């Protein structure tokens, strides 16, 4: 018998509680001025590149049906999303990004930690390390909206403008991860059939979200060091 329904309920509770952690309160308490936004934007391409790297790593040891699901998931992100007219991260965007050595140490450590989890854990844990980062962005699961939607509303509240006027990447990710997280339902339903596997999936989710908290805190700390009226 599948234990996925029980694990699903636990994961949903975990991602909802994630937004009530000190690091998330820290991030959402920092007013997002244009100069602070530059710090966020500087790191964002590397965050997305890390997602692509880690999803690829999760596929390495996975069974064939899981590899197929991951490949289907990555089509929008890595190859072409018709909603954006491009991949979610293009070669040009990475070419224009700052060198990895220029990133905040806390951000670099978080990206390395995600890769470590994705390459050293059993395949179902590696899958969950990555899946949970999108589950927390699923507006059908997270009460009050997923991360991208919440941050988009914060950006508009702090800087003015409208949600419709935000960049296409933000607008797509406000809804994209509902489908992206739902597509692994059959995989978890098939493979979570004993308590040991169930507990390993929950543990992997918590470990990944701990890294996420560190990542967000590193950005929030750096942004807070810039005065609200400071202009470069």
mmCIF file of C-alpha atoms in Angstrom:
data_model
loop_
_atom_site.group_PDB
_atom_site.id
_atom_site.type_symbol
_atom_site.label_atom_id
_atom_site.label_comp_id
_atom_site.label_asym_id
_atom_site.label_seq_id
_atom_site.Cartn_x
_atom_site.Cartn_y
_atom_site.Cartn_z
ATOM 1 C CA UNK A 1 0.000 0.000 0.000
ATOM 2 C CA UNK A 2 1.282 3.439 -0.876
ATOM 3 C CA UNK A 3 2.144 5.743 2.001
ATOM 4 C CA UNK A 4 2.249 8.763 -0.299
ATOM 5 C CA UNK A 5 -1.081 10.261 0.883
ATOM 6 C CA UNK A 6 0.293 10.473 4.425
ATOM 7 C CA UNK A 7 3.681 11.784 3.276
ATOM 8 C CA UNK A 8 2.002 14.297 0.968
ATOM 9 C CA UNK A 9 0.070 15.705 3.906
ATOM 10 C CA UNK A 10 3.276 16.011 5.931
ATOM 11 C CA UNK A 11 5.165 17.727 3.100
ATOM 12 C CA UNK A 12 2.317 20.172 2.598
ATOM 13 C CA UNK A 13 2.423 21.067 6.290
ATOM 14 C CA UNK A 14 6.205 21.472 6.105
ATOM 15 C CA UNK A 15 6.158 23.901 3.166
ATOM 16 C CA UNK A 16 3.454 25.997 4.809
ATOM 17 C CA UNK A 17 5.453 26.231 8.044
ATOM 18 C CA UNK A 18 8.534 27.126 5.997
ATOM 19 C CA UNK A 19 7.191 30.650 5.471
ATOM 20 C CA UNK A 20 7.013 31.183 9.231
ATOM 21 C CA UNK A 21 10.731 30.571 9.833
ATOM 22 C CA UNK A 22 13.079 33.315 11.124
ATOM 23 C CA UNK A 23 14.957 33.471 7.829
ATOM 24 C CA UNK A 24 11.792 34.060 5.830
ATOM 25 C CA UNK A 25 10.593 36.687 8.281
ATOM 26 C CA UNK A 26 14.010 38.310 7.878
ATOM 27 C CA UNK A 27 13.774 38.306 4.087
ATOM 28 C CA UNK A 28 10.258 39.666 3.886
ATOM 29 C CA UNK A 29 10.990 42.373 6.464
ATOM 30 C CA UNK A 30 13.710 43.957 4.297
ATOM 31 C CA UNK A 31 12.278 46.662 2.055
ATOM 32 C CA UNK A 32 13.150 45.833 -1.539
ATOM 33 C CA UNK A 33 14.707 49.049 -2.840
ATOM 34 C CA UNK A 34 16.210 49.197 -6.358
ATOM 35 C CA UNK A 35 19.748 48.891 -4.975
ATOM 36 C CA UNK A 36 18.802 45.904 -2.854
ATOM 37 C CA UNK A 37 17.041 44.385 -5.855
ATOM 38 C CA UNK A 38 20.387 44.404 -7.676
ATOM 39 C CA UNK A 39 21.782 41.955 -5.116
ATOM 40 C CA UNK A 40 18.827 39.650 -5.652
ATOM 41 C CA UNK A 41 19.097 39.895 -9.431
ATOM 42 C CA UNK A 42 22.853 39.276 -9.415
ATOM 43 C CA UNK A 43 22.399 35.919 -7.696
ATOM 44 C CA UNK A 44 19.240 34.756 -9.450
ATOM 45 C CA UNK A 45 20.824 33.249 -12.621
ATOM 46 C CA UNK A 46 23.129 31.143 -10.460
ATOM 47 C CA UNK A 47 20.177 29.959 -8.383
ATOM 48 C CA UNK A 48 18.346 28.835 -11.529
ATOM 49 C CA UNK A 49 21.526 27.216 -12.896
ATOM 50 C CA UNK A 50 21.837 25.352 -9.603
ATOM 51 C CA UNK A 51 18.288 24.040 -10.022
ATOM 52 C CA UNK A 52 19.146 22.675 -13.464
ATOM 53 C CA UNK A 53 22.362 21.095 -12.171
ATOM 54 C CA UNK A 54 20.644 19.497 -9.195
ATOM 55 C CA UNK A 55 17.680 18.140 -11.156
ATOM 56 C CA UNK A 56 20.171 16.559 -13.551
ATOM 57 C CA UNK A 57 22.057 15.055 -10.624
ATOM 58 C CA UNK A 58 18.815 13.666 -9.194
ATOM 59 C CA UNK A 59 18.147 11.849 -12.464
ATOM 60 C CA UNK A 60 21.481 10.009 -12.530
ATOM 61 C CA UNK A 61 20.630 7.161 -10.137
ATOM 62 C CA UNK A 62 16.850 7.235 -10.623
ATOM 63 C CA UNK A 63 14.809 4.456 -12.292
ATOM 64 C CA UNK A 64 13.852 4.973 -15.929
ATOM 65 C CA UNK A 65 10.300 6.136 -15.240
ATOM 66 C CA UNK A 66 11.646 8.751 -12.834
ATOM 67 C CA UNK A 67 14.260 9.868 -15.361
ATOM 68 C CA UNK A 68 11.442 10.370 -17.870
ATOM 69 C CA UNK A 69 9.431 12.438 -15.387
ATOM 70 C CA UNK A 70 12.450 14.616 -14.610
ATOM 71 C CA UNK A 71 13.172 15.053 -18.312
ATOM 72 C CA UNK A 72 9.564 16.094 -18.920
ATOM 73 C CA UNK A 73 9.848 18.540 -16.025
ATOM 74 C CA UNK A 74 13.041 20.052 -17.398
ATOM 75 C CA UNK A 75 11.697 20.697 -20.905
ATOM 76 C CA UNK A 76 10.120 24.008 -19.873
ATOM 77 C CA UNK A 77 12.992 25.039 -17.666
ATOM 78 C CA UNK A 78 15.966 24.001 -19.765
ATOM 79 C CA UNK A 79 14.809 23.922 -23.391
ATOM 80 C CA UNK A 80 11.730 26.007 -24.195
ATOM 81 C CA UNK A 81 8.663 27.300 -22.376
ATOM 82 C CA UNK A 82 6.077 28.608 -24.828
ATOM 83 C CA UNK A 83 4.749 30.954 -22.141
ATOM 84 C CA UNK A 84 8.120 32.731 -22.087
ATOM 85 C CA UNK A 85 9.279 32.144 -25.634
ATOM 86 C CA UNK A 86 12.549 30.738 -24.300
ATOM 87 C CA UNK A 87 14.043 28.488 -21.665
ATOM 88 C CA UNK A 88 13.788 29.742 -18.090
ATOM 89 C CA UNK A 89 17.529 30.389 -18.190
ATOM 90 C CA UNK A 90 19.290 31.095 -21.468
ATOM 91 C CA UNK A 91 22.919 30.794 -22.492
ATOM 92 C CA UNK A 92 23.050 34.560 -22.931
ATOM 93 C CA UNK A 93 21.774 35.192 -19.411
ATOM 94 C CA UNK A 94 24.450 32.934 -17.950
ATOM 95 C CA UNK A 95 27.124 34.546 -20.130
ATOM 96 C CA UNK A 96 26.111 37.942 -18.756
ATOM 97 C CA UNK A 97 25.934 36.752 -15.136
ATOM 98 C CA UNK A 98 28.667 37.588 -12.656
ATOM 99 C CA UNK A 99 31.318 34.974 -11.956
ATOM 100 C CA UNK A 100 30.391 32.438 -9.304
ATOM 101 C CA UNK A 101 33.362 33.603 -7.243
ATOM 102 C CA UNK A 102 31.647 36.998 -6.909
ATOM 103 C CA UNK A 103 28.566 35.588 -5.181
ATOM 104 C CA UNK A 104 27.935 35.972 -1.475
ATOM 105 C CA UNK A 105 29.748 33.236 0.489
ATOM 106 C CA UNK A 106 26.475 32.158 2.092
ATOM 107 C CA UNK A 107 24.855 31.801 -1.320
ATOM 108 C CA UNK A 108 27.788 29.814 -2.701
ATOM 109 C CA UNK A 109 27.676 27.508 0.314
ATOM 110 C CA UNK A 110 23.944 26.932 -0.175
ATOM 111 C CA UNK A 111 24.350 26.100 -3.863
ATOM 112 C CA UNK A 112 27.118 23.651 -2.993
ATOM 113 C CA UNK A 113 24.958 22.110 -0.265
ATOM 114 C CA UNK A 114 22.071 21.491 -2.668
ATOM 115 C CA UNK A 115 24.440 19.795 -5.100
ATOM 116 C CA UNK A 116 25.923 17.698 -2.293
ATOM 117 C CA UNK A 117 22.465 16.482 -1.268
ATOM 118 C CA UNK A 118 21.509 15.797 -4.892
ATOM 119 C CA UNK A 119 24.609 13.708 -5.582
ATOM 120 C CA UNK A 120 25.077 11.802 -2.322
ATOM 121 C CA UNK A 121 21.543 10.806 -1.301
ATOM 122 C CA UNK A 122 19.553 7.823 -2.646
ATOM 123 C CA UNK A 123 17.588 8.740 -5.758
ATOM 124 C CA UNK A 124 14.219 9.269 -4.062
ATOM 125 C CA UNK A 125 15.811 11.632 -1.551
ATOM 126 C CA UNK A 126 17.691 13.479 -4.304
ATOM 127 C CA UNK A 127 14.393 13.848 -6.151
ATOM 128 C CA UNK A 128 12.766 15.271 -3.031
ATOM 129 C CA UNK A 129 15.631 17.688 -2.377
ATOM 130 C CA UNK A 130 14.648 19.346 -5.648
ATOM 131 C CA UNK A 131 10.917 18.674 -5.672
ATOM 132 C CA UNK A 132 10.368 20.407 -2.336
ATOM 133 C CA UNK A 133 11.810 23.685 -3.656
ATOM 134 C CA UNK A 134 8.954 23.741 -6.162
ATOM 135 C CA UNK A 135 6.328 22.412 -3.789
ATOM 136 C CA UNK A 136 6.864 25.505 -1.640
ATOM 137 C CA UNK A 137 6.095 27.533 -4.755
ATOM 138 C CA UNK A 138 2.803 25.776 -5.508
ATOM 139 C CA UNK A 139 -0.081 28.204 -4.845
ATOM 140 C CA UNK A 140 -2.520 25.302 -4.618
ATOM 141 C CA UNK A 141 -0.598 23.958 -1.609
ATOM 142 C CA UNK A 142 0.849 26.977 0.181
ATOM 143 C CA UNK A 143 -1.777 29.092 1.889
ATOM 144 C CA UNK A 144 -1.275 32.730 0.990
ATOM 145 C CA UNK A 145 0.607 31.879 -2.194
ATOM 146 C CA UNK A 146 3.904 30.256 -3.098
ATOM 147 C CA UNK A 147 7.259 31.959 -2.757
ATOM 148 C CA UNK A 148 7.336 33.631 -6.174
ATOM 149 C CA UNK A 149 3.838 35.065 -5.769
ATOM 150 C CA UNK A 150 4.609 36.390 -2.287
ATOM 151 C CA UNK A 151 7.876 37.946 -3.408
ATOM 152 C CA UNK A 152 6.175 39.470 -6.454
ATOM 153 C CA UNK A 153 3.571 41.120 -4.235
ATOM 154 C CA UNK A 154 6.359 42.359 -1.963
ATOM 155 C CA UNK A 155 8.235 43.820 -4.915
ATOM 156 C CA UNK A 156 5.151 45.721 -6.080
ATOM 157 C CA UNK A 157 4.384 46.914 -2.541
ATOM 158 C CA UNK A 158 7.966 48.110 -1.980
ATOM 159 C CA UNK A 159 8.770 49.512 -5.415
ATOM 160 C CA UNK A 160 5.405 50.338 -6.946
ATOM 161 C CA UNK A 161 4.032 49.219 -10.277
ATOM 162 C CA UNK A 162 1.759 46.251 -10.910
ATOM 163 C CA UNK A 163 2.040 42.481 -11.036
ATOM 164 C CA UNK A 164 1.264 42.652 -14.749
ATOM 165 C CA UNK A 165 4.296 44.877 -15.236
ATOM 166 C CA UNK A 166 6.758 42.414 -13.712
ATOM 167 C CA UNK A 167 9.161 40.374 -15.832
ATOM 168 C CA UNK A 168 7.834 37.323 -17.661
ATOM 169 C CA UNK A 169 9.988 34.900 -15.650
ATOM 170 C CA UNK A 170 8.340 36.020 -12.421
ATOM 171 C CA UNK A 171 4.841 35.857 -13.859
ATOM 172 C CA UNK A 172 5.383 32.353 -15.251
ATOM 173 C CA UNK A 173 6.826 31.033 -11.985
ATOM 174 C CA UNK A 174 3.853 32.349 -10.049
ATOM 175 C CA UNK A 175 1.891 29.462 -11.607
ATOM 176 C CA UNK A 176 4.376 27.075 -13.271
ATOM 177 C CA UNK A 177 5.335 25.118 -10.173
ATOM 178 C CA UNK A 178 1.774 23.968 -9.589
ATOM 179 C CA UNK A 179 2.115 21.695 -12.615
ATOM 180 C CA UNK A 180 5.786 20.997 -11.959
ATOM 181 C CA UNK A 181 5.204 19.682 -8.454
ATOM 182 C CA UNK A 182 2.009 17.805 -9.348
ATOM 183 C CA UNK A 183 3.728 15.821 -12.095
ATOM 184 C CA UNK A 184 5.647 13.738 -9.525
ATOM 185 C CA UNK A 185 2.504 12.544 -7.728
ATOM 186 C CA UNK A 186 2.487 9.190 -9.619
ATOM 187 C CA UNK A 187 6.183 8.651 -8.867
ATOM 188 C CA UNK A 188 5.769 9.126 -5.144
ATOM 189 C CA UNK A 189 2.571 7.084 -5.160
ATOM 190 C CA UNK A 190 4.433 4.187 -6.750
ATOM 191 C CA UNK A 191 7.633 4.204 -4.705
ATOM 192 C CA UNK A 192 6.709 5.317 -1.173
ATOM 193 C CA UNK A 193 5.437 1.962 0.043
ATOM 194 C CA UNK A 194 7.198 1.527 3.397
ATOM 195 C CA UNK A 195 7.874 3.635 6.447
ATOM 196 C CA UNK A 196 11.621 3.797 5.872
ATOM 197 C CA UNK A 197 11.158 5.372 2.446
ATOM 198 C CA UNK A 198 8.463 7.684 3.775
ATOM 199 C CA UNK A 199 10.739 8.968 6.518
ATOM 200 C CA UNK A 200 13.669 9.383 4.123
ATOM 201 C CA UNK A 201 11.548 11.570 1.831
ATOM 202 C CA UNK A 202 10.463 13.768 4.731
ATOM 203 C CA UNK A 203 14.057 14.036 5.961
ATOM 204 C CA UNK A 204 15.298 15.034 2.506
ATOM 205 C CA UNK A 205 12.627 17.723 2.253
ATOM 206 C CA UNK A 206 13.608 19.186 5.618
ATOM 207 C CA UNK A 207 17.305 19.133 4.709
ATOM 208 C CA UNK A 208 16.686 20.932 1.422
ATOM 209 C CA UNK A 209 14.498 23.558 3.039
ATOM 210 C CA UNK A 210 17.179 24.165 5.674
ATOM 211 C CA UNK A 211 19.533 25.015 2.808
ATOM 212 C CA UNK A 212 16.853 27.256 1.317
ATOM 213 C CA UNK A 213 16.531 29.142 4.591
ATOM 214 C CA UNK A 214 20.287 29.717 4.663
ATOM 215 C CA UNK A 215 20.220 30.919 1.049
ATOM 216 C CA UNK A 216 17.409 33.427 1.692
ATOM 217 C CA UNK A 217 19.048 34.672 4.888
ATOM 218 C CA UNK A 218 22.351 35.307 3.120
ATOM 219 C CA UNK A 219 20.572 37.487 0.563
ATOM 220 C CA UNK A 220 18.460 39.266 3.176
ATOM 221 C CA UNK A 221 21.504 40.058 5.313
ATOM 222 C CA UNK A 222 23.387 41.522 2.355
ATOM 223 C CA UNK A 223 20.394 43.569 1.224
ATOM 224 C CA UNK A 224 19.793 44.935 4.713
ATOM 225 C CA UNK A 225 23.340 46.324 4.797
ATOM 226 C CA UNK A 226 22.347 48.748 2.040
ATOM 227 C CA UNK A 227 20.498 51.771 3.396
ATOM 228 C CA UNK A 228 16.966 52.319 2.106
ATOM 229 C CA UNK A 229 17.927 55.650 0.533
ATOM 230 C CA UNK A 230 21.308 54.518 -0.748
ATOM 231 C CA UNK A 231 21.915 54.849 -4.478
ATOM 232 C CA UNK A 232 24.958 53.368 -6.200
#
